[in-house]
JSON list of C-alpha atoms in Angstrom, two decimals:
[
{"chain": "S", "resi": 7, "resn": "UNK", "atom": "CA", "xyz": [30.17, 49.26, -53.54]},
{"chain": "S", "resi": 8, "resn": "UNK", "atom": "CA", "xyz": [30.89, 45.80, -54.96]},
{"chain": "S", "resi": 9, "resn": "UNK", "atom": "CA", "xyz": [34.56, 47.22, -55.32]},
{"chain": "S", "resi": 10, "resn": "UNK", "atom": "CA", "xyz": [34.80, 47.89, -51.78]},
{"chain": "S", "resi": 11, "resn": "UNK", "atom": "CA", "xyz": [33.33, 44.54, -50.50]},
{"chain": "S", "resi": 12, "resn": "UNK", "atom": "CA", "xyz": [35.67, 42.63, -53.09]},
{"chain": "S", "resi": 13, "resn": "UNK", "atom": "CA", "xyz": [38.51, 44.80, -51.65]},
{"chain": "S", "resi": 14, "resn": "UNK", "atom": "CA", "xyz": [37.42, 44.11, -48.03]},
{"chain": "S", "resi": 15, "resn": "UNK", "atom": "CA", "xyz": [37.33, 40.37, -48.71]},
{"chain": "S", "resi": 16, "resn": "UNK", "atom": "CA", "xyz": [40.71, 40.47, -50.22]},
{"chain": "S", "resi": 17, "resn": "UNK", "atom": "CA", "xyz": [42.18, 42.50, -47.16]},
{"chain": "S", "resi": 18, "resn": "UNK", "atom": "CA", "xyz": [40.39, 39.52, -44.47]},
{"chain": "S", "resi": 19, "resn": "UNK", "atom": "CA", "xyz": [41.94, 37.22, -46.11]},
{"chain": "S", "resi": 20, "resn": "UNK", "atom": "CA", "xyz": [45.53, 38.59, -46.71]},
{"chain": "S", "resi": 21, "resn": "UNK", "atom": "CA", "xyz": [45.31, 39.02, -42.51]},
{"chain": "S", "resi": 22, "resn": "UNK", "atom": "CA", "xyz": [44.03, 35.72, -41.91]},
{"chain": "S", "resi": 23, "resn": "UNK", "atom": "CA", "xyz": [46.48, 33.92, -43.69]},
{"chain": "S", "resi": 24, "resn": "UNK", "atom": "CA", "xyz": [49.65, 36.61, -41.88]},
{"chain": "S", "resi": 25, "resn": "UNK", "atom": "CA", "xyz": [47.84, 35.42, -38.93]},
{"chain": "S", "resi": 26, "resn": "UNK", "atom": "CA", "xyz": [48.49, 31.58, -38.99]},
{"chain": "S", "resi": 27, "resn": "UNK", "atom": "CA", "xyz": [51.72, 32.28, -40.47]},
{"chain": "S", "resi": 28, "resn": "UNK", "atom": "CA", "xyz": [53.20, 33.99, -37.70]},
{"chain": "S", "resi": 29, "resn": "UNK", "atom": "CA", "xyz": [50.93, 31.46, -35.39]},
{"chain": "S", "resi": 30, "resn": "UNK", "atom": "CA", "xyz": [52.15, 28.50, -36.81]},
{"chain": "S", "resi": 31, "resn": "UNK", "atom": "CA", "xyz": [55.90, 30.20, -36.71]},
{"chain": "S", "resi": 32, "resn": "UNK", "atom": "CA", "xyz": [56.06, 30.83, -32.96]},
{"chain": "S", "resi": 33, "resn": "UNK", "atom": "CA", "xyz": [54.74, 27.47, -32.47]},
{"chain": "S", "resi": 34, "resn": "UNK", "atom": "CA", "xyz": [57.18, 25.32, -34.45]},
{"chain": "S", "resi": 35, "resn": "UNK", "atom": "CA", "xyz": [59.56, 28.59, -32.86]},
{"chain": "S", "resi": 36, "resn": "UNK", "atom": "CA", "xyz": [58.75, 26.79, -29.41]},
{"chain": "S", "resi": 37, "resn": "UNK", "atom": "CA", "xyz": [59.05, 23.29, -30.62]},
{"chain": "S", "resi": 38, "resn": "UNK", "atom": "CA", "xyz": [62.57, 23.75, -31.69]},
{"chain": "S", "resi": 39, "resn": "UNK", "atom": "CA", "xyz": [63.64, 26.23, -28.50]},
{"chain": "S", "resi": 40, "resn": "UNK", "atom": "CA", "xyz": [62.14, 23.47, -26.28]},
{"chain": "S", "resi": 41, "resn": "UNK", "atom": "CA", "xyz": [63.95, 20.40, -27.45]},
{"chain": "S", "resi": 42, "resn": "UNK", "atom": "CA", "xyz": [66.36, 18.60, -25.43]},
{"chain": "S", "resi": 43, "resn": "UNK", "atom": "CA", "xyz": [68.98, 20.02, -27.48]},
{"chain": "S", "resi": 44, "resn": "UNK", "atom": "CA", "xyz": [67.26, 23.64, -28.37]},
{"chain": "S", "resi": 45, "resn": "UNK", "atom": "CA", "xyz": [68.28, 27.26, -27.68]},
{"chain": "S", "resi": 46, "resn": "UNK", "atom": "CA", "xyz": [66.22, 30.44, -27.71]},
{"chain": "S", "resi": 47, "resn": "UNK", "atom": "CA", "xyz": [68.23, 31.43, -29.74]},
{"chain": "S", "resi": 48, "resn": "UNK", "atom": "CA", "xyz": [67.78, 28.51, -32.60]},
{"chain": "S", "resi": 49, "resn": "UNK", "atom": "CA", "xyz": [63.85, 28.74, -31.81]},
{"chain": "S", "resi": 50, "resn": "UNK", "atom": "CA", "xyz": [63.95, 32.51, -32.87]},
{"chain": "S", "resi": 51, "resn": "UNK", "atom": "CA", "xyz": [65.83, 32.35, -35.65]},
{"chain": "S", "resi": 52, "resn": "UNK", "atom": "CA", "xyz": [63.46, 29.43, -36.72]},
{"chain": "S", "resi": 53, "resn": "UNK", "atom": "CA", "xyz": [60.47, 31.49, -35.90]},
{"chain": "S", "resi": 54, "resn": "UNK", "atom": "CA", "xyz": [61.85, 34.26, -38.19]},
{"chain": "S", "resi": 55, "resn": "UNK", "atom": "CA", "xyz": [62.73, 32.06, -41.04]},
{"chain": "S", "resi": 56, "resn": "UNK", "atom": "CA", "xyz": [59.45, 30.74, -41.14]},
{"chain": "S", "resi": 57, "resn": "UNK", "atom": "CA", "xyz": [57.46, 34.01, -41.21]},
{"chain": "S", "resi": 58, "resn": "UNK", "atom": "CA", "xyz": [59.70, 35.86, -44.23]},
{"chain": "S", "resi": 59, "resn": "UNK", "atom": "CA", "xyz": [58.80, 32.98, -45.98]},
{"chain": "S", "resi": 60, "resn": "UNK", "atom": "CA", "xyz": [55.44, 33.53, -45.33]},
{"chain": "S", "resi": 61, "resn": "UNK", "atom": "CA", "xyz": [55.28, 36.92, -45.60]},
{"chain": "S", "resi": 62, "resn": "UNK", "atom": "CA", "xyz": [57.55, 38.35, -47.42]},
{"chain": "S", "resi": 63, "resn": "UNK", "atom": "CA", "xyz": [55.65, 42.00, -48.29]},
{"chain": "S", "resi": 64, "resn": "UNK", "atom": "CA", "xyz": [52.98, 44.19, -46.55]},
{"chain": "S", "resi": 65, "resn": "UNK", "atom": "CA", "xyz": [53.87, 43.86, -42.88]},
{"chain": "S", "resi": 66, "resn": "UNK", "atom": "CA", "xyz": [56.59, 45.58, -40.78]},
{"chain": "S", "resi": 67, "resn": "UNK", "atom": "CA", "xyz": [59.15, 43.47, -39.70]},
{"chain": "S", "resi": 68, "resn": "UNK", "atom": "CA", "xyz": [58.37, 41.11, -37.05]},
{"chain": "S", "resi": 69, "resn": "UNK", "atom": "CA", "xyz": [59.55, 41.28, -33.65]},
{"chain": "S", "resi": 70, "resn": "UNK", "atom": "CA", "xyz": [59.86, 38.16, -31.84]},
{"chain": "S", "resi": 71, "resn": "UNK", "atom": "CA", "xyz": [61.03, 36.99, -28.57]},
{"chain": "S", "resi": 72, "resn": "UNK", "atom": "CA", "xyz": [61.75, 34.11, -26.63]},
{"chain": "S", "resi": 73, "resn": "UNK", "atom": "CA", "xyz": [61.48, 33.52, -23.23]},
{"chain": "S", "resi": 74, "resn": "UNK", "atom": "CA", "xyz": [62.69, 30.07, -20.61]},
{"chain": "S", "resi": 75, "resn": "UNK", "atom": "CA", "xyz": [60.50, 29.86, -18.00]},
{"chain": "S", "resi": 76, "resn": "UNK", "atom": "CA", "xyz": [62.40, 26.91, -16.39]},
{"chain": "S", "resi": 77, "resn": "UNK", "atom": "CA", "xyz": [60.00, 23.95, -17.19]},
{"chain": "S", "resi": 78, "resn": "UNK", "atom": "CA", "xyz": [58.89, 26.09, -20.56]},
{"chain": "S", "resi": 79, "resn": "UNK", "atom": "CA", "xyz": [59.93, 28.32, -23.66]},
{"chain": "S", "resi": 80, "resn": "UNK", "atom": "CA", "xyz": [57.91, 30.49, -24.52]},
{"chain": "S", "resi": 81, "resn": "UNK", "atom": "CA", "xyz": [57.88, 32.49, -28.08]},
{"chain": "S", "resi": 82, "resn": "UNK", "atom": "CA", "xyz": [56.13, 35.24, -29.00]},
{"chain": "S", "resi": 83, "resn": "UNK", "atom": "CA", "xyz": [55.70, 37.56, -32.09]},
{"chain": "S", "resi": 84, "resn": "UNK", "atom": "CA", "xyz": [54.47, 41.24, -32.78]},
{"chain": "S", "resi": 85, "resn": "UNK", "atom": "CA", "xyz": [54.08, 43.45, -35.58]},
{"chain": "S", "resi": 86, "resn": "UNK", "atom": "CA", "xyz": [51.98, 45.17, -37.90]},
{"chain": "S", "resi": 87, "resn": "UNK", "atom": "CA", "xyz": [50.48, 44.61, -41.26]},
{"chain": "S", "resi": 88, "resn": "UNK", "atom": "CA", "xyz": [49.73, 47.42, -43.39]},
{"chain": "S", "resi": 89, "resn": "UNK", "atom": "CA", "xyz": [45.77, 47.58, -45.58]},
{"chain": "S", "resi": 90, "resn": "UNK", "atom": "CA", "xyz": [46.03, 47.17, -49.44]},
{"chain": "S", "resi": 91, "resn": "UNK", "atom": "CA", "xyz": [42.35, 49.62, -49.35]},
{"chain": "S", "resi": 92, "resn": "UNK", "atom": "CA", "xyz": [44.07, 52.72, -51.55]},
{"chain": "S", "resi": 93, "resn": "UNK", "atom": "CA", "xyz": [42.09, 55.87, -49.60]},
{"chain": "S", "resi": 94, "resn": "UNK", "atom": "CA", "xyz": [42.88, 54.25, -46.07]},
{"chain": "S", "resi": 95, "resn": "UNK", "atom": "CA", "xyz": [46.50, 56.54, -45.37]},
{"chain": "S", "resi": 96, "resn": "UNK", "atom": "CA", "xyz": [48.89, 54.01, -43.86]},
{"chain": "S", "resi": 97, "resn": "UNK", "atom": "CA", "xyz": [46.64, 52.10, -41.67]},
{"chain": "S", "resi": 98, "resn": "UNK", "atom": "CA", "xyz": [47.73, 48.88, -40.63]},
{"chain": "S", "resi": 99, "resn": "UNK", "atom": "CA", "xyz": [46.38, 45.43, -38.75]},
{"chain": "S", "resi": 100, "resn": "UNK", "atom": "CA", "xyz": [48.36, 44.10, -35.66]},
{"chain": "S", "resi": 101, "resn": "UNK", "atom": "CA", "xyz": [49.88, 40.90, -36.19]},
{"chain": "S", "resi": 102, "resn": "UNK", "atom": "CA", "xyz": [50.77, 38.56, -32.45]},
{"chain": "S", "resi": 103, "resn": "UNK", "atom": "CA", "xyz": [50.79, 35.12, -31.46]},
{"chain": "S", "resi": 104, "resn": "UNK", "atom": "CA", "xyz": [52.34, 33.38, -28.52]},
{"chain": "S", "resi": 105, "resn": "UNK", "atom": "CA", "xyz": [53.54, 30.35, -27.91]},
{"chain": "S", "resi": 106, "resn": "UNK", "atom": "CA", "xyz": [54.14, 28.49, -24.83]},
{"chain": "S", "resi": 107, "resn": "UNK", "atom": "CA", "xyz": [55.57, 24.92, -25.05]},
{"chain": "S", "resi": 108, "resn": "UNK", "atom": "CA", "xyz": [57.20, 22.46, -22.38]},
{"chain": "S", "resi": 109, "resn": "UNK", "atom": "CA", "xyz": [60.99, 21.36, -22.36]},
{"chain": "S", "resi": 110, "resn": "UNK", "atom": "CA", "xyz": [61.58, 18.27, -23.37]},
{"chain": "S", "resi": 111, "resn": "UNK", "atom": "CA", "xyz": [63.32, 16.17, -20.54]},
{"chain": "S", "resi": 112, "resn": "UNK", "atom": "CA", "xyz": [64.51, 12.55, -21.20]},
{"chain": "S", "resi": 113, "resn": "UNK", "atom": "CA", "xyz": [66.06, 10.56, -18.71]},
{"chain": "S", "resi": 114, "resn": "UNK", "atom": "CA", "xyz": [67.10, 6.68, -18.94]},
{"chain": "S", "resi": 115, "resn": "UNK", "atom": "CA", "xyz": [65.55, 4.66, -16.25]},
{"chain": "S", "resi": 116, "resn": "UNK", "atom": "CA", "xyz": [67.64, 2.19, -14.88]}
]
């Protein structure tokens, strides 16, 4: 039993930490997308680079997609993580965030 619990508490934490990984990925993911300068496309690949650093084993790859909204980016990132409990066949957490963050506009005022 105290196997189980220690294995449980190992397993909550392993997801907690994937989880502000790939939350604090789409974020910074937005940030960059949503500068003055900033593409979708360089907020992505951001958004990537920061979460196979994070993770680098025990999830599926992670799917993530941004999207301009005109005034906004928005990021956002799916995928699965898979248990470490042995007897649990292939079972696996979901893993999203989103992101939504506001262009930045700067204009000289004459």
């Amino acid at each position: 039993v105290l196997l189980m619990v220690g294995l449980g508490l190992v397993q909550f934490a392993l997801f907690y930490h994937a989880e502000n990984v790939v939350t604090g990925a789409v974020q910074d993911g937005a940030r960059v997308a949503a500068a003055e300068d900033g593409t979708l496309d360089q907020g992505v690949q951001y958004a990537q680079t920061i979460i196979k650093a994070g993770l680098d084993q025990g999830t599926d790859p992670i799917q993530v997609q941004a999207i301009d909204g005109g005034d906004a980016v928005a990021v956002t990132a799916q995928g699965r993580m898979h248990l470490i409990i042995p007897w649990v066949a292939d079972a696996t957490l979901p893993l999203q965030a989103r992101a939504v963050i506001n262009k930045e506009r700067f204009h000289a005022g004459l």
